[in-house]
Coordinates of C-alpha atoms in Angstrom, one line a residue:
X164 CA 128.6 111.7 85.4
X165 CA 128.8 115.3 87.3
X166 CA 126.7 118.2 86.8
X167 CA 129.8 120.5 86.5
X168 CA 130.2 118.9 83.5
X169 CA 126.7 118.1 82.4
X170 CA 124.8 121.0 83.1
X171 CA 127.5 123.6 83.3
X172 CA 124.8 126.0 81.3
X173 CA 121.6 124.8 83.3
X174 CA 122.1 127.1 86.4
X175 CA 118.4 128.3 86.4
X176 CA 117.2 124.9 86.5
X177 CA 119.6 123.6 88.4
X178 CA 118.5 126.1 91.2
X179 CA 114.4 125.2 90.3
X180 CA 115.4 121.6 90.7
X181 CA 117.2 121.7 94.3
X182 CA 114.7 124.1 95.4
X183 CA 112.4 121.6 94.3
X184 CA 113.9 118.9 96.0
X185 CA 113.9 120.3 99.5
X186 CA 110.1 121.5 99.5
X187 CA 109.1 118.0 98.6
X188 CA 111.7 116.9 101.4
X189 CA 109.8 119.4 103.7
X190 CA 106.3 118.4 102.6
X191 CA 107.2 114.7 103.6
X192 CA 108.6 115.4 106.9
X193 CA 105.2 117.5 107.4
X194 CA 103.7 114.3 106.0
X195 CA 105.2 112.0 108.7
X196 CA 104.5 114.9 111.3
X197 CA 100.8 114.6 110.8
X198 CA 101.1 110.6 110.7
X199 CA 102.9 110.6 113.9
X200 CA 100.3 112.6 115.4
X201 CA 97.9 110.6 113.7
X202 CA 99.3 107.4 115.6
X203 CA 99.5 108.9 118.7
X204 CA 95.8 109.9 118.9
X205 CA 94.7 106.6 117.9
X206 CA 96.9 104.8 120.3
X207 CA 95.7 107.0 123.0
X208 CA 92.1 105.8 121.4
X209 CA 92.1 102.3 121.5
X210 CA 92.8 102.1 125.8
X211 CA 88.9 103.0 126.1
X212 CA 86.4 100.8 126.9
X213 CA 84.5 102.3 124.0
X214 CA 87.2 102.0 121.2
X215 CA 88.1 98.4 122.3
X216 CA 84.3 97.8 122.2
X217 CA 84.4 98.9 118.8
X218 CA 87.2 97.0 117.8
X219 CA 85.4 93.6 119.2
X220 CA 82.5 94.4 117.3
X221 CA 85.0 94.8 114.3
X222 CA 86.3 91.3 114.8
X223 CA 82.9 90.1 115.3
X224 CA 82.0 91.8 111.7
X225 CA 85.3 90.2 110.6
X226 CA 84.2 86.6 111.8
X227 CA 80.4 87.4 110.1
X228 CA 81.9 88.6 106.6
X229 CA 84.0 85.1 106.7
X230 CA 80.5 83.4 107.0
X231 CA 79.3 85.2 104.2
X232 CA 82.4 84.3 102.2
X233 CA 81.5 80.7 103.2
X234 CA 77.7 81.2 102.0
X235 CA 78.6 82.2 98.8
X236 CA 81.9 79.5 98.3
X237 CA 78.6 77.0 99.4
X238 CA 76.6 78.7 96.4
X239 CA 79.1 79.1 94.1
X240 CA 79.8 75.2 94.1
X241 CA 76.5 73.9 94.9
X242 CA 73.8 75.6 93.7
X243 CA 75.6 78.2 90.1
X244 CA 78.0 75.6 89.4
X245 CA 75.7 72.3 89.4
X246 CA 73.3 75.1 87.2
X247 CA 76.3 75.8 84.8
X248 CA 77.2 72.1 84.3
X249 CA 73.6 71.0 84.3
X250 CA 72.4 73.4 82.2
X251 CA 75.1 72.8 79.6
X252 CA 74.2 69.0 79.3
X253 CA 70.6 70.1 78.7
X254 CA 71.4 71.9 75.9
X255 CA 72.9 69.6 74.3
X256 CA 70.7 66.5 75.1
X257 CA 67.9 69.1 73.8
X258 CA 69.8 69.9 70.5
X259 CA 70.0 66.1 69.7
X260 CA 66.2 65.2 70.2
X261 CA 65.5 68.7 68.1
X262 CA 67.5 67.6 65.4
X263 CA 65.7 64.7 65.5
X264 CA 62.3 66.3 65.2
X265 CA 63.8 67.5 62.5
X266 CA 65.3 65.2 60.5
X267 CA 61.9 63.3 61.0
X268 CA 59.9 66.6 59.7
X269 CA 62.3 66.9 56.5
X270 CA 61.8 62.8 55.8
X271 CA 58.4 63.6 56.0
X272 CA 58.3 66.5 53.9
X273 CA 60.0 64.8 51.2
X274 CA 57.9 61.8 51.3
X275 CA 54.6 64.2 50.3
X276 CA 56.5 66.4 47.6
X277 CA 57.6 62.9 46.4
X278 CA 53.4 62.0 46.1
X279 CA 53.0 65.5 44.8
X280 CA 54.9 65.2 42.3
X281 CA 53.2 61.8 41.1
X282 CA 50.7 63.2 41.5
X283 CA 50.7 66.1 39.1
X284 CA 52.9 63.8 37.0
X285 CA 49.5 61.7 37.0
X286 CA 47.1 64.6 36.3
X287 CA 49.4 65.7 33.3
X288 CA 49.2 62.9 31.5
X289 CA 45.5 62.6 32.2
X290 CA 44.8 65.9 30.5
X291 CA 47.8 64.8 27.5
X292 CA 45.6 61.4 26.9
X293 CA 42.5 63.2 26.7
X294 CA 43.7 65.5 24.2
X295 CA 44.8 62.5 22.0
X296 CA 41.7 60.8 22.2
X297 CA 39.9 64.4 21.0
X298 CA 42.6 64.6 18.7
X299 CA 41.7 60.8 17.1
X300 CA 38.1 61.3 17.0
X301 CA 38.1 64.4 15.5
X302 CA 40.4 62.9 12.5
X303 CA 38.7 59.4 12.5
X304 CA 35.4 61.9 11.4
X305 CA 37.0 64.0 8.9
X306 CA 36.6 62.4 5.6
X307 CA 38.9 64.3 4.1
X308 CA 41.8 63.1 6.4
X309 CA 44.1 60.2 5.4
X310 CA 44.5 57.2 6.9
X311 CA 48.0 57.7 7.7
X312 CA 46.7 60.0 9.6
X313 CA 44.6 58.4 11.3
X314 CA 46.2 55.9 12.2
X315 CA 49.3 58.4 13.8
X316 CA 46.9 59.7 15.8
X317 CA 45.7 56.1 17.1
X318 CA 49.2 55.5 18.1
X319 CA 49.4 58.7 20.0
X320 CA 46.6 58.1 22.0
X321 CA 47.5 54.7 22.8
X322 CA 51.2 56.0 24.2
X323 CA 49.8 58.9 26.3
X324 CA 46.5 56.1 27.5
X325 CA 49.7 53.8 28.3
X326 CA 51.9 56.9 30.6
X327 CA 48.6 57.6 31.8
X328 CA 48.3 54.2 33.7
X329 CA 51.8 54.2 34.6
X330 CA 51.6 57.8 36.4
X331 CA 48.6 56.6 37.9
X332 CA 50.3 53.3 39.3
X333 CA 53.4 55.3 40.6
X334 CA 50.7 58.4 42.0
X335 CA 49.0 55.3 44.3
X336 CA 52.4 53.6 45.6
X337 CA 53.4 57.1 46.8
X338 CA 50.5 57.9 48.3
X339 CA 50.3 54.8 50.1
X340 CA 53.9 55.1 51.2
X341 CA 53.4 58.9 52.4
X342 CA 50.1 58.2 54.2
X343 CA 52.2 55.2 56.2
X344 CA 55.2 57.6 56.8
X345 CA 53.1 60.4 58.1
X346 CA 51.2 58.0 60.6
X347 CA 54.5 56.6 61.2
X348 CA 55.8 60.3 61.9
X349 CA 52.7 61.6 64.4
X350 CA 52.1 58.5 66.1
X351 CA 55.2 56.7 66.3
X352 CA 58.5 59.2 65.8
X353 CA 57.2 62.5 67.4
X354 CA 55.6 61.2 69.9
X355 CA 58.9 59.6 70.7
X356 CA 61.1 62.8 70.9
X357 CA 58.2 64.6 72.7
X358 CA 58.4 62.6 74.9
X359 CA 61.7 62.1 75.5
X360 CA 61.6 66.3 75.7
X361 CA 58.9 66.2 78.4
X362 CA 61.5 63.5 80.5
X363 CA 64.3 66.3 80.1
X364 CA 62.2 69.2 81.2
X365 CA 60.7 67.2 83.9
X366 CA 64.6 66.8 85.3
X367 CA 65.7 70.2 84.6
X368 CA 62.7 70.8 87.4
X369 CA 63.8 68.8 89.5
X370 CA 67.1 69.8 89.6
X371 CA 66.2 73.1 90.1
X372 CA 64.5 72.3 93.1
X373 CA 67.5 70.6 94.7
X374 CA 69.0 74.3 93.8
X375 CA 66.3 75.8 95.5
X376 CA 67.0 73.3 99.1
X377 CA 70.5 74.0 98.4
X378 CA 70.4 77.7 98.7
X379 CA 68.9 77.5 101.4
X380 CA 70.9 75.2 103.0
X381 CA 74.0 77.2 102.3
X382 CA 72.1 80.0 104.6
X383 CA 70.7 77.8 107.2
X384 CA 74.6 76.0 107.8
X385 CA 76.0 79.4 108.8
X386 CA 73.3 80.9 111.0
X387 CA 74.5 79.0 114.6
X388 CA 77.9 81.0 113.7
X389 CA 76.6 84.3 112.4
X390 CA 74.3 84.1 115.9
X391 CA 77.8 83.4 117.6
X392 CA 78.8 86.6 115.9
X393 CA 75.6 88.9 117.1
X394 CA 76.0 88.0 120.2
X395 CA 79.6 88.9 120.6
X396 CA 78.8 92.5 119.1
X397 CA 75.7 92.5 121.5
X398 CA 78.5 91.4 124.3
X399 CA 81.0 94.0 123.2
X400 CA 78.3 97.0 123.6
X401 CA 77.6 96.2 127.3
X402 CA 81.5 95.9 127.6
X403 CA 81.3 99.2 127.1
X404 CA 82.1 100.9 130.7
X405 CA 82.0 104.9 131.0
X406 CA 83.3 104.8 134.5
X407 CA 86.2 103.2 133.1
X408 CA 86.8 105.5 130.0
X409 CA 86.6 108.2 132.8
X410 CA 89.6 106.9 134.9
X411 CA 91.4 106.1 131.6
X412 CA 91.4 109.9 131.4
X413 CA 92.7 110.7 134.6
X414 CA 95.2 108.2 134.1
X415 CA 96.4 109.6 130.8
X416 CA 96.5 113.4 131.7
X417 CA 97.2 113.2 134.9
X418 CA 100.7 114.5 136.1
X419 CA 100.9 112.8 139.6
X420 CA 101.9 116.2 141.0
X421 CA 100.4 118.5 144.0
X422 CA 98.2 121.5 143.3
X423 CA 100.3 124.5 143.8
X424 CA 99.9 125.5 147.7
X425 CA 99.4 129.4 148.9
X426 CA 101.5 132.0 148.1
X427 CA 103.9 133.4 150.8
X428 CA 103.9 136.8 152.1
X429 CA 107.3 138.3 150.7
X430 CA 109.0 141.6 152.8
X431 CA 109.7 143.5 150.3
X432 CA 110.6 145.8 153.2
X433 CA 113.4 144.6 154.1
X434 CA 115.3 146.6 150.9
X435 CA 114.6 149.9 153.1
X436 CA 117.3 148.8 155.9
X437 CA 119.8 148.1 152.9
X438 CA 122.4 150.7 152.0
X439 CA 123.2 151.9 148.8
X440 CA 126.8 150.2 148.6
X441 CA 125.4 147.2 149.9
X442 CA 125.4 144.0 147.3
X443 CA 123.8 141.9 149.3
X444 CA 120.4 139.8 148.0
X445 CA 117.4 139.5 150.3
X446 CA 117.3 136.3 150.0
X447 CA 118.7 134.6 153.6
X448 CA 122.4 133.8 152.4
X449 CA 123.6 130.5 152.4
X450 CA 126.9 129.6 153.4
X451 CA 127.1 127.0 150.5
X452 CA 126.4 130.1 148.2
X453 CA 129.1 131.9 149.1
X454 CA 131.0 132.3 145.4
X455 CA 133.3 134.0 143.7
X456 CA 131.3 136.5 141.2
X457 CA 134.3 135.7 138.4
X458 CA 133.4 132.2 139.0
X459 CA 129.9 132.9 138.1
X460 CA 130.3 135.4 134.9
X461 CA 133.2 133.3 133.8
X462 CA 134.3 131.7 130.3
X463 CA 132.5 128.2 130.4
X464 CA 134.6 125.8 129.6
X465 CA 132.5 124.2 126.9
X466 CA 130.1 125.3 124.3
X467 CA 126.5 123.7 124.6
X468 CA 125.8 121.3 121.7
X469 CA 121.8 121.0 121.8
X470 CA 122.1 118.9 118.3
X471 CA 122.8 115.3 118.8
X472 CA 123.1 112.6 121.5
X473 CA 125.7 111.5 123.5
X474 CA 126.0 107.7 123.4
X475 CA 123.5 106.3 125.8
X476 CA 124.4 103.8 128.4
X477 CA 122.5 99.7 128.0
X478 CA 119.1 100.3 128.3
X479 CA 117.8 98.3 131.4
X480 CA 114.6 95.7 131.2
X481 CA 113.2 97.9 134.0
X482 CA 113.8 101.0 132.8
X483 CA 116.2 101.3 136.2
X484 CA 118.2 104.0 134.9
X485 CA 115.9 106.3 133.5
X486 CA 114.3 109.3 136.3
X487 CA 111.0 107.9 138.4
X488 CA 108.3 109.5 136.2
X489 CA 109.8 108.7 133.0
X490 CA 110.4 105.2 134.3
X491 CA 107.0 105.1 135.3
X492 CA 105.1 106.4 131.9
X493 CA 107.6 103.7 130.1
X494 CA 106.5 100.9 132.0
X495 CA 102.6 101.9 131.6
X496 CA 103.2 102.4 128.1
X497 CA 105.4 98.6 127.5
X498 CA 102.2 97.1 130.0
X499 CA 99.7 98.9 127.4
X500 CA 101.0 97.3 124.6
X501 CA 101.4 94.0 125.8
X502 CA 97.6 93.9 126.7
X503 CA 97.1 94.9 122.9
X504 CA 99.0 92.1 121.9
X505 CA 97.6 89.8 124.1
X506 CA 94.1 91.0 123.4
X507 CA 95.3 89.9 120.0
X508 CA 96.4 86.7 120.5
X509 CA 92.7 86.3 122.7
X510 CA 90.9 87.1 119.4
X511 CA 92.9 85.0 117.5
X512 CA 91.9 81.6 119.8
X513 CA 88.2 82.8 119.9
X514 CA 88.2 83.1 116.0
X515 CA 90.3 79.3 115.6
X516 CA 87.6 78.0 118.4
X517 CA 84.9 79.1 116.5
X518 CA 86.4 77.5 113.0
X519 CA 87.5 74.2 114.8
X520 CA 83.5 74.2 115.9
X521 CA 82.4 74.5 112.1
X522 CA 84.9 71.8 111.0
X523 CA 83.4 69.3 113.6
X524 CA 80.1 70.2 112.7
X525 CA 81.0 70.3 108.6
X526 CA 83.8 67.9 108.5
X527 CA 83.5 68.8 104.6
X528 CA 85.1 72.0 104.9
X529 CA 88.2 70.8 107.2
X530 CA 90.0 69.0 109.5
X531 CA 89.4 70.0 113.2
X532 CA 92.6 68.5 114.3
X533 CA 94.7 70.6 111.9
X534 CA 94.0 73.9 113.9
X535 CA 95.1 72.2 117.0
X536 CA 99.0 73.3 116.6
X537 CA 98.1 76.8 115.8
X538 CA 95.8 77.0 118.7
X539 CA 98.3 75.7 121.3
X540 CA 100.4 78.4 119.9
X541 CA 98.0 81.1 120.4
X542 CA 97.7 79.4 124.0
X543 CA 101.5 79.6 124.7
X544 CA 101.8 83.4 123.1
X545 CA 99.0 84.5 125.8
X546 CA 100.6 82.7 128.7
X547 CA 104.1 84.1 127.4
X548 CA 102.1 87.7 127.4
X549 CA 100.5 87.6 130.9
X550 CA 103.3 86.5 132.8
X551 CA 105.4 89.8 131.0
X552 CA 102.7 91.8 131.7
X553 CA 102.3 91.0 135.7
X554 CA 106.4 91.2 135.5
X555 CA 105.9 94.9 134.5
X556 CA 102.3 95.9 136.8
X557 CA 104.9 94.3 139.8
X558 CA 107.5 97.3 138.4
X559 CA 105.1 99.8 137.8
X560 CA 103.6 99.3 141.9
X561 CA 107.5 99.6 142.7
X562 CA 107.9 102.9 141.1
X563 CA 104.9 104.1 141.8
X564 CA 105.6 103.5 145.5
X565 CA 109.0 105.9 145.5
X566 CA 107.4 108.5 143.4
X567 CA 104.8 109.0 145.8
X568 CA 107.1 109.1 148.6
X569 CA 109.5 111.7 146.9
X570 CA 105.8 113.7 146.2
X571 CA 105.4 113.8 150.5
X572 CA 109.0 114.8 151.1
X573 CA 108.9 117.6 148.0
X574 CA 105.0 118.6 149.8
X575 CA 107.1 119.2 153.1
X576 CA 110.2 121.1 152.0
X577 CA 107.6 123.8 150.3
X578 CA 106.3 124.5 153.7
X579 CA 109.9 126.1 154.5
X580 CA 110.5 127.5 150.9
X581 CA 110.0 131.6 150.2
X582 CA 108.2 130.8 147.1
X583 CA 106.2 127.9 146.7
X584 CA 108.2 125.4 143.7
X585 CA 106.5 122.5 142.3
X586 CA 105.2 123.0 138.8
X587 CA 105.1 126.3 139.2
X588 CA 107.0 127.9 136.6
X589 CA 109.9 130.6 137.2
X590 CA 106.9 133.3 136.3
X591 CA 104.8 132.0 138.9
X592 CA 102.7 130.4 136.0
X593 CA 101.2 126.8 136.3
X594 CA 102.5 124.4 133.7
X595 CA 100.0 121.6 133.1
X596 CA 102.0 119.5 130.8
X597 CA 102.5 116.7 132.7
X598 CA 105.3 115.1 130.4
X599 CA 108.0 117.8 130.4
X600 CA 110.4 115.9 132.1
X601 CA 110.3 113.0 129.5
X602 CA 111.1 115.7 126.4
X603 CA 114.7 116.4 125.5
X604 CA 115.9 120.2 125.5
X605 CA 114.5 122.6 123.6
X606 CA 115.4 122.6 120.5
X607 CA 117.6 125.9 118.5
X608 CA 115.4 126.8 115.4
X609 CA 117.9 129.8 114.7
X610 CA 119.9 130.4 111.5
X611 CA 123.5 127.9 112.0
X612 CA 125.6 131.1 112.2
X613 CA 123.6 132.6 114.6
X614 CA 123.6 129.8 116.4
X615 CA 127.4 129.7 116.5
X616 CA 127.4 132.9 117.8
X617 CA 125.3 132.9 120.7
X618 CA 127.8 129.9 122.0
X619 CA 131.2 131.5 121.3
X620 CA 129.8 134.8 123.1
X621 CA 132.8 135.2 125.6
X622 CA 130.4 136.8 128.2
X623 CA 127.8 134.3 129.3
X624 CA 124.6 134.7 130.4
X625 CA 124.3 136.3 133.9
X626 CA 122.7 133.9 136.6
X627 CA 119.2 135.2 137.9
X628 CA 118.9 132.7 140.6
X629 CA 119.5 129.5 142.2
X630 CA 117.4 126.4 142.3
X631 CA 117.9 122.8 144.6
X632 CA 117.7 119.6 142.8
X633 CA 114.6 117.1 143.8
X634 CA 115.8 114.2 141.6
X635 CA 118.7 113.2 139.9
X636 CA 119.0 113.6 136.4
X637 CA 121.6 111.5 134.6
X638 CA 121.8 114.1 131.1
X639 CA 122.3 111.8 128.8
X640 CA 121.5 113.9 126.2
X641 CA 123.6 116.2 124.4
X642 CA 123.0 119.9 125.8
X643 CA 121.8 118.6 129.4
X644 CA 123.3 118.9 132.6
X645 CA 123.7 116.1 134.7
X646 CA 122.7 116.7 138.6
X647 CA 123.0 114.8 141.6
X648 CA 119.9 114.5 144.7
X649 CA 120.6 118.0 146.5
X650 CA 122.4 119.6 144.4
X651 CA 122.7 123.5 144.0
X652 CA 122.5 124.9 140.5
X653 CA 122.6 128.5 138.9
X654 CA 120.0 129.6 137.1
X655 CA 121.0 131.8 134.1
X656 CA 118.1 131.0 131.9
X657 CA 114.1 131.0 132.8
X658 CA 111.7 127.8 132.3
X659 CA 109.9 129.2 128.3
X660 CA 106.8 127.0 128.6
X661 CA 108.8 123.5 127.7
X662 CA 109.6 122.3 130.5
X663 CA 113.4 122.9 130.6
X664 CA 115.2 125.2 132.9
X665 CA 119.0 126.3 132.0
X666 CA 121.0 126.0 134.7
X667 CA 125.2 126.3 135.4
X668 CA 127.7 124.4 137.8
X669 CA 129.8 126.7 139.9
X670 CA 132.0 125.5 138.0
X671 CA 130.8 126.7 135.0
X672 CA 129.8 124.0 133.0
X673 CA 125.9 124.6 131.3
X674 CA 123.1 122.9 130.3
X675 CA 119.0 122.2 130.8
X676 CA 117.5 120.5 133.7
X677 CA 114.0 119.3 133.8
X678 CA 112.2 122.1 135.5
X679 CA 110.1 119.6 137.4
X680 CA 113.2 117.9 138.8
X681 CA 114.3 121.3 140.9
X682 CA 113.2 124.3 143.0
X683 CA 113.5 127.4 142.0
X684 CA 114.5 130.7 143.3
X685 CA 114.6 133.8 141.4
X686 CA 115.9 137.2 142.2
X687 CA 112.7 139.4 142.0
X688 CA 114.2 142.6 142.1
X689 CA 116.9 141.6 139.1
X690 CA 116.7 141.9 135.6
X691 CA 119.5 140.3 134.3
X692 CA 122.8 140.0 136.6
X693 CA 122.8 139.0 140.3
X694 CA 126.5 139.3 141.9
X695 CA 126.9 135.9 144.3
X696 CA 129.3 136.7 147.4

């Protein structure tokens, strides 16, 4: 599969889709930027008394909401689910004594249509045998009418006088039986279901009253551990300490430097005594900066890579090998994150504590004994965390010892110096970030071709000073320059606000050197080249 061959006719969106591609490549990298910063801030956040307040009183809350889950576990199975299960077997015991009721209604009901029916049966026939005996009177008066007749009519009477007594016979039997089944039905059967109705209702209260107790209850069992859980919030606002917070600001921003000291009076009169075909600086000369000028204009004998790393040497536990300050600020950082960890670990225990003492006191909702392992754990962990963490205070008092020494003996060479060094910057400006010496070299942002051309220039930059080295700097990375204690550099390139000064061997070889790691001494009266004799 290859686009050549593919898409040989899709150039215009071939060249939307690549486009594409790299703004959404940019928009993530501006996405991780703004995370990254995002980290840092709350990092820097969470060493105040304030923010670690706030983030025992989020435990606290965390501890709380578990009591709530336990409430509503407690009501869920005690209290709604005996409620679902009861009520279900209500119904149905309430469906069988209705039917009942109702089967004994119907039996009822068909017992009296049963003596209605004989009854009108009864009163039919009544009114049938009276007609025939009107019917046989009237024709045993007519003299006209025959005996035949007559004697018809005699017969009919006597069958509906006969069906007459019959109905009235079967009209009092079920009477009789439905006045015994309806006594039997409101005194006897109703009465029965009623009451066994009244028996079921009287249970379903009851049972809602044990609902009611066990509500409660589910409310009451938590409240020693929600208190628990006030009172550490109540204990994590007076934890709060503003004096504290204070020095964890001075300790964050602060660069460990000297405030710059006064400014030298400079003789700027001393240019009038100079002839014309004299090349001389006014700075005193030095006989170790007595060099040859082709030395110092020459080819270097390397082009400076800023892009990329050269391979690092084994990092040491100690951070031995990296420069004082930076040693120090990784040591303060390693020591703040192994308090966070342990502070961790120290919330863990309290929580398992706190759910061994509900187990003991509910041995219902678990076994005390099975937290033990996890809590000798936790124990071990924080042991394991303190001992790392007084290994690395014992380092950080070590380093900070020599850097305050190398801060006297820097204080008293400034007293001899023309222009006062320190942080000043080579434009006499103050720079107050404090962690220049820990950032790599600036960075190129240049177009690559560019880029390739400002290093294969065959005339390098001019030097426009010299500087002394305070520090060693091992220049591990790429486009540094490694310096020894003493040491005396060119300077060929000024200090842009970042902390990095470019500096040149006599020897030629190039490359940046922390600015705060070295004094400076610029040629006033030079723009550009200075000629070394």
């Amino acid at each position: 599969m290859s686009w050549g061959t593919e898409l040989w006719d899709q150039f215009d969106n071939l060249d939307k889709h690549t486009q594409w591609g790299i703004d959404f490549l940019e928009k993530y990298a501006k996405f991780v930027k703004e995370r990254i910063e995002i980290e840092q801030n709350y990092a820097k956040q969470l060493r105040f008394t304030s923010c670690i307040a706030f983030f025992n009183i989020l435990n606290e809350l965390n501890d709380y909401a578990g009591q709530r889950e336990v409430v509503a576990e407690e009501m869920g199975h005690r209290v709604y689910g005996e409620l679902m299960r009861y009520s279900h077997d209500l119904k149905t015991e309430r469906k069988m004594h209705l039917q009942e009721g109702r089967k004994a209604q119907q039996y009822l009901d068909m017992c009296w249509k049963q003596m209605d029916n004989s009854k009108k049966k009864f009163e039919r026939e009544c009114r049938e045998a009276e007609k025939a005996q009107q019917s046989y009177e009237r024709l045993d008066n007519d003299t006209n009418a025959t005996k035949a007749d007559v004697e018809k009519a005699k017969q009919q009477l006597n069958l509906r006088t006969h069906m007459a007594d019959e109905n009235k016979n079967e009209y009092a039997a079920q009477l009789q039986n439905f006045n015994g089944e309806q006594h039997k039905h409101y005194y006897i059967v109703i009465p029965q279901i009623y009451k066994q109705l009244q028996e079921m209702d009287e249970r379903r209260t009851i049972k809602l009253s044990e609902c009611y107790r066990g509500f409660a209850d589910s409310e009451r069992k938590v409240i020693p551990i929600i208190s628990k859980c006030l009172e550490g919030m109540i204990l994590a606002a007076k934890s709060v300490d503003e004096h504290r917070d204070s020095q964890l600001v001075i300790d964050c921003f602060k660069s460990g430097f000297e405030p710059p000291g006064d400014f030298p009076f400079e003789d700027y009169s001393q240019n009038i005594y100079r002839t014309i075909s004299d090349g001389t600086i006014s700075t005193p000369k030095q006989e170790g900066m007595r060099i040859d000028s082709k030395t110092t204009v020459g080819k270097a004998k390397g082009k400076l890579w800023l892009f990329g790393k050269k391979p690092k040497g084994p990092a040491l536990e100690d951070f031995s090998h990296l420069p004082p300050e930076q040693r120090r600020k990784k040591l303060q950082q390693r020591i703040d994150e192994l308090n966070r960890e342990l502070q961790k670990e120290t919330d863990q225990k309290d929580a398992l504590i706190k759910m061994k003492d509900v187990y003991e006191k509910n041995p219902q909702m678990g076994d005390p004994s099975s937290l033990q392992p996890k809590l000798a754990e936790t124990m071990s962990n924080m042991d394991r965390l303190r001992m790392e963490i007084h290994k690395n205070e014992a380092w950080l008092s070590e380093v900070e010892g020599k850097v305050a020494a190398r801060s006297d003996r820097r204080h008293s060479s400034d007293i001899n110096h023309l222009v006062t060094q320190g942080r000043e910057s080579p434009e006499g400006s103050y720079t107050d970030d404090a962690n220049q010496e820990g950032r790599g070299p600036p960075q190129q942002h240049a177009h690559p071709n560019e880029f390739d051309d400002e290093f294969e220039d065959d005339d390098p930059l001019p030097a426009i000073g010299h500087c002394k080295a305070i520090y060693p700097f091992d220049g591990h990375n790429e486009g540094t320059l490694a310096m020894k204690e003493g040491e005396i550099l060119y300077i060929i390139e000024e200090d842009k606000g970042d902390g990095w000064t470019r500096a040149r061997r006599q020897n030629g070889e190039e490359g940046y050197v922390p600015t705060s790691y070295i004094d400076v001494t610029l040629e006033k009266n030079s723009k550009g080249a200075v000629t070394y004799i």
